[in-house]
Coordinates of C-alpha atoms in Angstrom, one line a residue:
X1 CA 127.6 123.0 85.7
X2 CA 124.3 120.3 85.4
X3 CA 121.2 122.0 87.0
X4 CA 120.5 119.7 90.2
X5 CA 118.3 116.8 88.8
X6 CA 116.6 115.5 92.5
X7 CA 114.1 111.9 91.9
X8 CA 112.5 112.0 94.7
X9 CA 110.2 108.6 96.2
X10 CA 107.7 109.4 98.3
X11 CA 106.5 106.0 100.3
X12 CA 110.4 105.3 99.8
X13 CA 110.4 102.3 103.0
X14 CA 107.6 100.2 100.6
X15 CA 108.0 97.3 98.5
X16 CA 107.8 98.8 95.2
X17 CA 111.0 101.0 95.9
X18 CA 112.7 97.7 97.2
X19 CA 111.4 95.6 94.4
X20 CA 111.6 97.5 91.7
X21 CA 111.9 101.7 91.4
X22 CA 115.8 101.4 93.5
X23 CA 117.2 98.7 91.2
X24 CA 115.7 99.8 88.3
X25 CA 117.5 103.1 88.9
X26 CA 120.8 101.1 89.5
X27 CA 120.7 99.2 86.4
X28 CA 120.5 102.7 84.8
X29 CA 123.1 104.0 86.3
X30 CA 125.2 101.1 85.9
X31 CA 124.7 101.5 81.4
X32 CA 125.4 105.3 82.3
X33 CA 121.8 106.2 81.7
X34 CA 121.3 107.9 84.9
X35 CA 122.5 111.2 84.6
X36 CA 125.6 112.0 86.7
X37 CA 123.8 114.6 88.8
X38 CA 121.2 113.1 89.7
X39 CA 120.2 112.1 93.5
X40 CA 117.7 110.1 95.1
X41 CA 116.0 110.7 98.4
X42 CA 113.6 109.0 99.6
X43 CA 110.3 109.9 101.9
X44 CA 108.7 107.9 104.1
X45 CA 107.5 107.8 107.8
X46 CA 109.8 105.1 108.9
X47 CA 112.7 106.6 111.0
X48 CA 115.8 105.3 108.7
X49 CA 119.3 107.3 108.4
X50 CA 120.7 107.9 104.9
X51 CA 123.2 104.8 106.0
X52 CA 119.9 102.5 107.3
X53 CA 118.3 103.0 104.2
X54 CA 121.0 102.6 101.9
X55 CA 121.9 99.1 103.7
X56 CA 118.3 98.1 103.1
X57 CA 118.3 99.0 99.4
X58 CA 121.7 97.3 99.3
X59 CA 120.2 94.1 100.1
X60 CA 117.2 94.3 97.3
X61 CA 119.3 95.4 94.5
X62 CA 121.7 92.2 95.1
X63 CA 118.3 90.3 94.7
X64 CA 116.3 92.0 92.1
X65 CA 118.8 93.9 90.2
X66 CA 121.5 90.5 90.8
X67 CA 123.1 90.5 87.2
X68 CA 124.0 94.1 87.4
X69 CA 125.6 93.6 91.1
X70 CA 129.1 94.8 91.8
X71 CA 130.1 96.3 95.1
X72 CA 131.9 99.2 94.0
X73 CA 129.3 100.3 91.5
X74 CA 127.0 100.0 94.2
X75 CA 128.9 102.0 96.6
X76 CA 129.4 104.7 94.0
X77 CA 125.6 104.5 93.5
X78 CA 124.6 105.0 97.2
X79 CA 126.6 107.5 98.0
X80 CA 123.9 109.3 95.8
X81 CA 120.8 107.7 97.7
X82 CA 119.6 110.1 100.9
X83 CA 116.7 109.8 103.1
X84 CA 114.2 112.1 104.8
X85 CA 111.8 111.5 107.0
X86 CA 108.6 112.5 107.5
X87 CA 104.3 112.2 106.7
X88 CA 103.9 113.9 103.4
X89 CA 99.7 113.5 103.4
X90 CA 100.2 115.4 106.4
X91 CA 99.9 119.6 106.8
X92 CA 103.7 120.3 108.2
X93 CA 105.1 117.1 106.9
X94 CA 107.0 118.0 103.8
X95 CA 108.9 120.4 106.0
X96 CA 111.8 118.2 106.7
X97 CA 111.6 117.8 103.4
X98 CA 111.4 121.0 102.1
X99 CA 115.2 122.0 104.3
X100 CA 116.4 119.0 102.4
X101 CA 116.4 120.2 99.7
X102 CA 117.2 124.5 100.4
X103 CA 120.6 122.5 101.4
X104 CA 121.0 120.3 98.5
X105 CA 120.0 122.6 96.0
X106 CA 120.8 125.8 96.9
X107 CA 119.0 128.7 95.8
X108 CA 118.6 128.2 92.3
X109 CA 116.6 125.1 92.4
X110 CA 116.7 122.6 90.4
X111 CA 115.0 119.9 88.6
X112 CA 112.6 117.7 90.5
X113 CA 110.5 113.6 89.5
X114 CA 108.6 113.3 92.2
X115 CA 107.3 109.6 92.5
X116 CA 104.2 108.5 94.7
X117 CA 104.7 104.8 95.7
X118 CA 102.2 105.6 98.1
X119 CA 98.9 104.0 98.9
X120 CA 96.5 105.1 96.7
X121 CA 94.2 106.8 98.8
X122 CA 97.2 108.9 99.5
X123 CA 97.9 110.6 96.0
X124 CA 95.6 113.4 96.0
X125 CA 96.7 114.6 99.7
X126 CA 100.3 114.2 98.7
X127 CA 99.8 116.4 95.5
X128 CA 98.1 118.7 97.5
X129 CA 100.8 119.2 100.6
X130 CA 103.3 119.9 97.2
X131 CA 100.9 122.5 95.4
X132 CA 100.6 124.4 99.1
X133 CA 104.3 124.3 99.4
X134 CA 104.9 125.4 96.0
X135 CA 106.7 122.5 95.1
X136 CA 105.0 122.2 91.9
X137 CA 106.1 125.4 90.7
X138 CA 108.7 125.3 87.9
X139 CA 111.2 127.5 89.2
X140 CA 115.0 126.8 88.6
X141 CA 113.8 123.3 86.8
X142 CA 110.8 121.1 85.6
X143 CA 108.8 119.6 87.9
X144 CA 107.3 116.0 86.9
X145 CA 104.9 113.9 89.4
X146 CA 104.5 110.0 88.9
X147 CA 101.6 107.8 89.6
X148 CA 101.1 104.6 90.2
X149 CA 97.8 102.7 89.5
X150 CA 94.8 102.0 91.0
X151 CA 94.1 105.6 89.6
X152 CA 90.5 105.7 90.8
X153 CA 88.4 102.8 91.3
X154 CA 85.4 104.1 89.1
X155 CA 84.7 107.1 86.7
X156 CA 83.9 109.3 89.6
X157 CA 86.6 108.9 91.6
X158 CA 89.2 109.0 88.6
X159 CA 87.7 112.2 87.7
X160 CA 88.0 113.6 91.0
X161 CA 92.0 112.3 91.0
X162 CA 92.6 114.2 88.1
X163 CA 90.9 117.3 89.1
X164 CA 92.6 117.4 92.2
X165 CA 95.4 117.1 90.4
X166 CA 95.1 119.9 88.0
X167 CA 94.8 122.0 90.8
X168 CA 98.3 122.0 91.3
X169 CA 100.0 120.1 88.6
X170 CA 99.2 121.0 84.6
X171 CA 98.6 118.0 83.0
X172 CA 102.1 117.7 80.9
X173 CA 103.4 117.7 84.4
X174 CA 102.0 114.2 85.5
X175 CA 103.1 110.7 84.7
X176 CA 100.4 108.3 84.9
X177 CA 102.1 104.6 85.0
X178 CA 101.1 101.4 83.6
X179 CA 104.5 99.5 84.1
X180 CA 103.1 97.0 81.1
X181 CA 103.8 99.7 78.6
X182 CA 107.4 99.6 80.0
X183 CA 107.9 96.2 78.0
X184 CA 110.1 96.1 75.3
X185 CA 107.5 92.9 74.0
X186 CA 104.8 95.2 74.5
X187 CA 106.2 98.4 72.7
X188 CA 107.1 95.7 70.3
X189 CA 103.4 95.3 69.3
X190 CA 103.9 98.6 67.6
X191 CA 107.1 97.7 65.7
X192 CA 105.7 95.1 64.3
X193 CA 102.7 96.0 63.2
X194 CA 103.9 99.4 61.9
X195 CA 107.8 98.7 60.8
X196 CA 106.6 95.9 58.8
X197 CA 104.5 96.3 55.3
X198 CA 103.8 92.5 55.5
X199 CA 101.2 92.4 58.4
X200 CA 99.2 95.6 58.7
X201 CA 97.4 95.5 54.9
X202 CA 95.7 92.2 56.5
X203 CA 95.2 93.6 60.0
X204 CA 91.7 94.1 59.7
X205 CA 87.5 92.5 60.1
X206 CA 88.7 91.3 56.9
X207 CA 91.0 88.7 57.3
X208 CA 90.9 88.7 61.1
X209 CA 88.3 86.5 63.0
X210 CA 88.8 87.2 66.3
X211 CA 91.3 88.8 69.2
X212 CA 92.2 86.9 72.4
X213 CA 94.1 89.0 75.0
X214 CA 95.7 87.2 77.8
X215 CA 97.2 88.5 81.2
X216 CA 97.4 85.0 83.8
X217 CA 98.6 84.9 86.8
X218 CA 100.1 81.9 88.8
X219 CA 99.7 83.2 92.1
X220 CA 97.2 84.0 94.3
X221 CA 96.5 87.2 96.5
X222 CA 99.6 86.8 98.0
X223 CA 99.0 88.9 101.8
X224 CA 97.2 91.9 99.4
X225 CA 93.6 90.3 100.3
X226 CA 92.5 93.5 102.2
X227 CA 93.0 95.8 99.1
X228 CA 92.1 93.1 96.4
X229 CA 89.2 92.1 97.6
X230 CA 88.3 95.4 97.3
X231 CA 89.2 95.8 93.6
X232 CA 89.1 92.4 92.1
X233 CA 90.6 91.7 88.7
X234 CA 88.1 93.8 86.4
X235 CA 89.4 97.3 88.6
X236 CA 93.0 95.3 89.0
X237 CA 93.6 94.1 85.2
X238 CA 91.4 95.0 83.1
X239 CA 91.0 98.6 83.6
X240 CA 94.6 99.0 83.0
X241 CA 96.5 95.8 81.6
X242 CA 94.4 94.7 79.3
X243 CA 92.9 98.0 78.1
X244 CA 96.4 99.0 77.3
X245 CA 96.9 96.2 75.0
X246 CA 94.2 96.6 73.5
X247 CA 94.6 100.2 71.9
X248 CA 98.1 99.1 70.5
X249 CA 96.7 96.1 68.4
X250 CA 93.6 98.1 67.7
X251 CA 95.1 101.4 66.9
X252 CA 95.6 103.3 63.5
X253 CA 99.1 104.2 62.6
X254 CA 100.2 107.6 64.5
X255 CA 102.0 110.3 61.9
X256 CA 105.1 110.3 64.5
X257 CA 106.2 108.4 67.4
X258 CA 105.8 110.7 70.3
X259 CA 103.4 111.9 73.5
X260 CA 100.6 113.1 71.8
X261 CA 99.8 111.4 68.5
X262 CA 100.4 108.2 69.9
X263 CA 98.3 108.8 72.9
X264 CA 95.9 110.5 70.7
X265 CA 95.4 107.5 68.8
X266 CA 95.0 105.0 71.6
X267 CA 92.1 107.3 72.8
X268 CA 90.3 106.9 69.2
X269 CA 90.2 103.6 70.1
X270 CA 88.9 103.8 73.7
X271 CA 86.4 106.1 72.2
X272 CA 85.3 103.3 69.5
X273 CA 84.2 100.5 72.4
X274 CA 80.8 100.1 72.8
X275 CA 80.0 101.0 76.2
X276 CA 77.1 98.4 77.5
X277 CA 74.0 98.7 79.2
X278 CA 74.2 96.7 82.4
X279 CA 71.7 94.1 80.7
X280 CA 74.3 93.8 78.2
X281 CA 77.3 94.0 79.9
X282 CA 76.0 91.2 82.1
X283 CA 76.2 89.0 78.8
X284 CA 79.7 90.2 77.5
X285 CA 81.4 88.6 80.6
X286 CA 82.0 85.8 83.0
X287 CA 83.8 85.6 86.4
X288 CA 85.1 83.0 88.5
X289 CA 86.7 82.4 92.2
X290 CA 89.8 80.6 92.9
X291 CA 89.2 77.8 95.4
X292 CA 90.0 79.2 98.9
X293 CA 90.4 82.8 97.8
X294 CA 87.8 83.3 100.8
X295 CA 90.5 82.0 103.6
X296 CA 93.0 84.4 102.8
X297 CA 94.0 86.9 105.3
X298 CA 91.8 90.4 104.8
X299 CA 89.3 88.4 102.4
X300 CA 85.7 88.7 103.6
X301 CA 83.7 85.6 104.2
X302 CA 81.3 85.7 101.8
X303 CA 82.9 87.8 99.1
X304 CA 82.0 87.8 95.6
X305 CA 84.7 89.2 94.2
X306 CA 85.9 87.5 90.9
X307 CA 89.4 86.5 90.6
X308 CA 89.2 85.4 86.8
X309 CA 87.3 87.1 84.5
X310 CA 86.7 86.9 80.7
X311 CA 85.1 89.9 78.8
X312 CA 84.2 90.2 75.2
X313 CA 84.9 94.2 73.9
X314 CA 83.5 95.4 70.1
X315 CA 84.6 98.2 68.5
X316 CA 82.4 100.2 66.6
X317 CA 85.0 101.8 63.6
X318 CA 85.9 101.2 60.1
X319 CA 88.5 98.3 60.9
X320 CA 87.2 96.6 63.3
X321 CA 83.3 96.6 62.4
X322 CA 82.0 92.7 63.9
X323 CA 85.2 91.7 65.2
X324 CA 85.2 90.6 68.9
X325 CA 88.2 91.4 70.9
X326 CA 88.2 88.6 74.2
X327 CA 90.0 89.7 77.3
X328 CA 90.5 87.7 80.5
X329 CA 93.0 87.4 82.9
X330 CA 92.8 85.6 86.4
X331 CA 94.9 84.8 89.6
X332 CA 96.1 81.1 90.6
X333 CA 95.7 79.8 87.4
X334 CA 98.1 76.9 85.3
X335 CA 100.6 79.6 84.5
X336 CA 101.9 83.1 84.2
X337 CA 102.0 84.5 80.7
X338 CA 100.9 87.6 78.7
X339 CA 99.8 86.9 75.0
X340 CA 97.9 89.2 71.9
X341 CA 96.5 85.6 70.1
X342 CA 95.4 87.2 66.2
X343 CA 93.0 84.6 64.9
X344 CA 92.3 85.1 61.2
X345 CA 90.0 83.8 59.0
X346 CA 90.2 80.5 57.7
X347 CA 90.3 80.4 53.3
X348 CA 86.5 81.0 52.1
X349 CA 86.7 77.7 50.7
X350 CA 89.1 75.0 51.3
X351 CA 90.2 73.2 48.1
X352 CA 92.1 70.2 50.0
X353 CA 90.2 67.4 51.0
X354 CA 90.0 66.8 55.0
X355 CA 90.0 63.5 56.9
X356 CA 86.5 62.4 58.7
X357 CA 85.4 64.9 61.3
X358 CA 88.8 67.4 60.7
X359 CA 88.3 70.8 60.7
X360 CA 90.7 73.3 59.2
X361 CA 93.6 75.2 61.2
X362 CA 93.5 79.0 60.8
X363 CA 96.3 80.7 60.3
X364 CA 96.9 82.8 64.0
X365 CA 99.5 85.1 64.9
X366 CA 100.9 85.0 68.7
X367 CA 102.0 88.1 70.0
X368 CA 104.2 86.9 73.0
X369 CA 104.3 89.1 76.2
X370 CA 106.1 87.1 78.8
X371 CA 107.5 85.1 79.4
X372 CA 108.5 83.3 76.1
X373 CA 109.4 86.8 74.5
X374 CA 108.6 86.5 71.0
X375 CA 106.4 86.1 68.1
X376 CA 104.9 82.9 66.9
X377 CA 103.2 82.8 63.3
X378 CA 101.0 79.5 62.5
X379 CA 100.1 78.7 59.1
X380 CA 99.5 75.3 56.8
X381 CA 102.1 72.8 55.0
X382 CA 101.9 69.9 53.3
X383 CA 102.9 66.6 54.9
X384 CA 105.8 64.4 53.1
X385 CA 104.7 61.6 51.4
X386 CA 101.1 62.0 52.4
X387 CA 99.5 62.7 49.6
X388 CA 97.8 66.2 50.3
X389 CA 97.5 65.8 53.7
X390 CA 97.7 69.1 55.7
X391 CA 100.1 69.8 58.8
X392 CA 100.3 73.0 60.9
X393 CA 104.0 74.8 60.9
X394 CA 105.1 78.0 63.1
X395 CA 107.5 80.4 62.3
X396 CA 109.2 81.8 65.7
X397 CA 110.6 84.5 66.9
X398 CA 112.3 84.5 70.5
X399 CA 114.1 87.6 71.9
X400 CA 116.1 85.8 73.9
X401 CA 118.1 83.5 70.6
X402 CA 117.7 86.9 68.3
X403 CA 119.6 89.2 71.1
X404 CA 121.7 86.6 73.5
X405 CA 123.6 89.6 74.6
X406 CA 120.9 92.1 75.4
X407 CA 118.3 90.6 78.4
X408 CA 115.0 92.6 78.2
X409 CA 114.9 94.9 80.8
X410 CA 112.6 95.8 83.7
X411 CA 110.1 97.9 82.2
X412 CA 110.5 100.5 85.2
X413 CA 113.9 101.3 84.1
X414 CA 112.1 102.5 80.1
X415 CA 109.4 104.5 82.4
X416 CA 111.8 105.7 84.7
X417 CA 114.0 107.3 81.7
X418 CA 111.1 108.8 80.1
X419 CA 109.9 110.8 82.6
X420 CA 113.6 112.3 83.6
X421 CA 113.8 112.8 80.1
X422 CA 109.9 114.6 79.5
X423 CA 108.7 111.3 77.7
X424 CA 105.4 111.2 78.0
X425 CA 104.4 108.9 75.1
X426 CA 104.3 105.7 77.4
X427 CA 102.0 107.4 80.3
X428 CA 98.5 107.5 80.2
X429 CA 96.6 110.5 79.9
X430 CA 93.6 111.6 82.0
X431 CA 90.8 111.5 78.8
X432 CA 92.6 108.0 78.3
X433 CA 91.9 107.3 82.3
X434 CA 89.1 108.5 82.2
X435 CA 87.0 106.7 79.1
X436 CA 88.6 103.2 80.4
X437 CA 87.0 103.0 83.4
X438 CA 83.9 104.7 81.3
X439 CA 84.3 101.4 79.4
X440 CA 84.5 98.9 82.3
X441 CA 82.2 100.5 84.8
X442 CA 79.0 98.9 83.7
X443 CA 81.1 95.6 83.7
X444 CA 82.0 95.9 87.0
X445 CA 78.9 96.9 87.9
X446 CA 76.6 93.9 86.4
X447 CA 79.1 92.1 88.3
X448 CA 78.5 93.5 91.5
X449 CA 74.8 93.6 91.4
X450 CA 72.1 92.0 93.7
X451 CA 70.8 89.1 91.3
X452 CA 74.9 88.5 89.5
X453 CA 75.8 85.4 89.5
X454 CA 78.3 84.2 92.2
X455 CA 81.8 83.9 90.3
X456 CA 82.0 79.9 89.5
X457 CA 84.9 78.2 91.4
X458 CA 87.7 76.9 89.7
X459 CA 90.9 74.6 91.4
X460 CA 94.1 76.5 92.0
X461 CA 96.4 76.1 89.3
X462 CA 93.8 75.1 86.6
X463 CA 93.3 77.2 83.5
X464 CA 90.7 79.0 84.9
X465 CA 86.4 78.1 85.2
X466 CA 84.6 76.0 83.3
X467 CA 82.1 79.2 82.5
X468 CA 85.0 80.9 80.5
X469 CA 85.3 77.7 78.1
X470 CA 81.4 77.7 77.3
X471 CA 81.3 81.2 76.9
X472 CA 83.3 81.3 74.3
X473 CA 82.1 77.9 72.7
X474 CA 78.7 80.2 72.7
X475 CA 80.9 82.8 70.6
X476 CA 81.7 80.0 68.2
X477 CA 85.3 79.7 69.1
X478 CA 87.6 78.6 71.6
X479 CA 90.4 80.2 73.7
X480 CA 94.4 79.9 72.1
X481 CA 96.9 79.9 74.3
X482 CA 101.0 79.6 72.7
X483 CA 103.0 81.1 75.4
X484 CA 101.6 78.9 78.4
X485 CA 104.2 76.7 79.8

């Protein structure tokens, strides 16, 4: 008989459970990935019955989870979905809890994912009601905890998180997410850079000019103006996102795929960014401010708080020596689209002879996020009957005329099997958590100060202020984008 495998959602009544963590777990268990013995139960202070909540679920998984739909599956599904009541920040309010599961698991225990879609201010009471109630112990099964970011909002506070933490949960025990390293396109970055002989001999200050890294947004705040005006995209992106992607293009080849030499390797790189003074971070970064960002709901008046911002990152190593790696991302802008743009070096000297005021077309290399799934190589032909006339060619990838038959998944259901399964290799750790927001706290910071600039409006669905443009054009370049539609 299967030890009792309980996933249990604290903050269960929330969106993200709705949205995302309930259907996700459906879709597995409709490809038989969800193991057989597992329940669900979720925790909230919201006074559902097991039948209440399951009738709400029903109705999100029909929506998010649509293609997967069937009514018996779901029906076979629920009748493993429970609910307990209850304030787990609380003293006392894990105790409903806690006779939940004596009944469900008996007195041999069992194992336990324990999954805080919670406000963040509520993760480090919630970890410590479990360590007093000796939930964290690993008796009768493993014990795993999940988290969700915002993890901190600054060094300090991150550090304080993860102490907190550790003072009732050892470190192999907790799941830091980033849902963006859930992507199949993002894992992908790895594949193809280290599956492939052709790229990586070229993947260096060498041959490559300069990195653009992309995260847009089409929509706005969207009713979360109280908690993003608070954070604004450098805390809500950057620190996370755009970090993220970073370390897999930058990163040297681990010996093995797995949790520590691959997490080990992104913190080399983390560790090779130059951290800025505030004089200097004030000059590696521009902001902006969508047009009428200051009338939405929870937004203060006169905020500053930038909703675009583009930052330029050097990393001070063998393979990267003087190449600058550009990061923005930004709310309300043309379109919503993840790209890793590889700009390489144009030829040292071009043999072909260019028409009046041409200039030459480097080869560049689109790593394709979302939502055009795929890879996007540009390089140099000759025009037909054209003498020698040059003409700019792709090669494309798409996932979606490669594997018809096999829709990428959402990346909660790849996070959520890892951690039932002990994968850890796609979960921050707290050193990585730690030196990111060591890395972006003086560019928050020049941000924030007295005499910073106010962020320089730019129109709703635009691709973003006019600052970004010219900060770049002082770089000597000029942003790419292939996967904008």
């Amino acid at each position: 008989m299967s030890t009792p495998l309980t996933i249990v959602i604290f903050g269960a009544s929330g969106d993200l459970t709705s949205r995302k963590l309930i259907p996700s777990l459906y879709s597995l268990a409709c490809k038989h990935r969800l193991p057989p013995e597992a329940r669900i139960v979720g925790v909230a202070r919201s006074p559902f019955s097991d039948d209440d909540f399951r009738a709400k679920l029903a109705e999100s998984v029909q929506k998010f989870a649509a293609k997967d739909w069937q009514q018996q599956s779901w029906d076979d599904f629920a009748r493993r979905i429970f609910y307990v009541p209850g304030d787990a920040a609380k003293p006392g309010g894990l105790d409903r809890f806690q006779q939940w599961l004596r009944d469900a698991e008996g007195t041999s225990g069992g194992r336990r994912l324990y999954y805080l879609s919670v406000a963040p201010q509520l993760y480090a009471d919630i970890a410590t009601r479990l360590g007093e109630a000796s939930l964290s112990k690993e008796e009768g099964g493993w014990r795993r905890l999940v988290i969700e970011k915002p993890f901190g909002n600054d060094l300090a506070s991150a550090r304080t998180l993860n102490q907190t933490l550790r003072n009732h949960f050892r470190e192999e025990q907790i799941y830091r997410i980033d849902h963006y390293l859930g992507k199949d396109t993002v894992q992908n970055i790895l594949v193809f850079r280290f599956a492939n002989t052709l790229f990586e001999p070229v993947w260096n200050h060498n041959y490559i000019e300069n990195v653009q890294i992309t995260v847009a947004e089409s929509v706005k705040v969207d009713g979360r103006g109280d908690y993003y005006d608070k954070a604004g995209v450098l805390r809500d992106m950057f620190q996370n996102h755009l970090l993220q992607l970073l370390t897999l293009v930058a990163m040297e080849a681990p010996a093995r795929f797995n949790a520590d030499t691959l997490r080990n390797e992104k913190v080399k790189v983390l560790d090779a960014v130059a951290i800025p003074s505030m004089e200097e971070a004030a000059k590696q970064l521009v902001c902006g401010q969508y047009d009428g960002y200051l009338k939405e709901k929870g937004v203060a008046p006169d905020s500053r708080t930038p909703t675009y911002a583009a930052v330029r990152v050097q990393l001070d190593n063998w393979r990267w020596r003087g190449v600058p790696f550009y990061l923005r991302s930004g709310k309300a802008l043309k379109g919503r689209y993840s790209e890793v743009i590889i700009q390489f070096h144009c030829p040292p000297h071009m043999m072909f002879k260019l028409p009046a005021g041409a200039t030459p077309q480097c080869n560049r290399l689109s790593l394709c996020i979302q939502p055009d799934e795929g890879i996007h190589l540009t390089f140099q032909t000759k025009v037909p009957d054209q003498n020698m006339a040059l003409g700019d060619a792709d090669l494309e990838f798409h996932y979606r005329d490669t594997y018809p038959d096999l829709p990428i998944p959402e990346a909660y259901e790849r996070l959520l099997q890892d951690a039932i399964n002990g994968d850890a290799a796609l979960f921050m750790r707290s050193d990585e958590i730690e030196r990111a927001w060591e890395i972006m706290d003086p560019l928050i910071a020049a941000s924030e100060r007295a005499d910073a600039p106010q962020p320089q409006a730019y129109a709703v669905g635009s691709n973003g202020p006019a600052c970004a443009d010219e900060f770049l054009a002082r770089e000597g370049c000029a942003w790419n984008a292939v996967c904008v539609h």
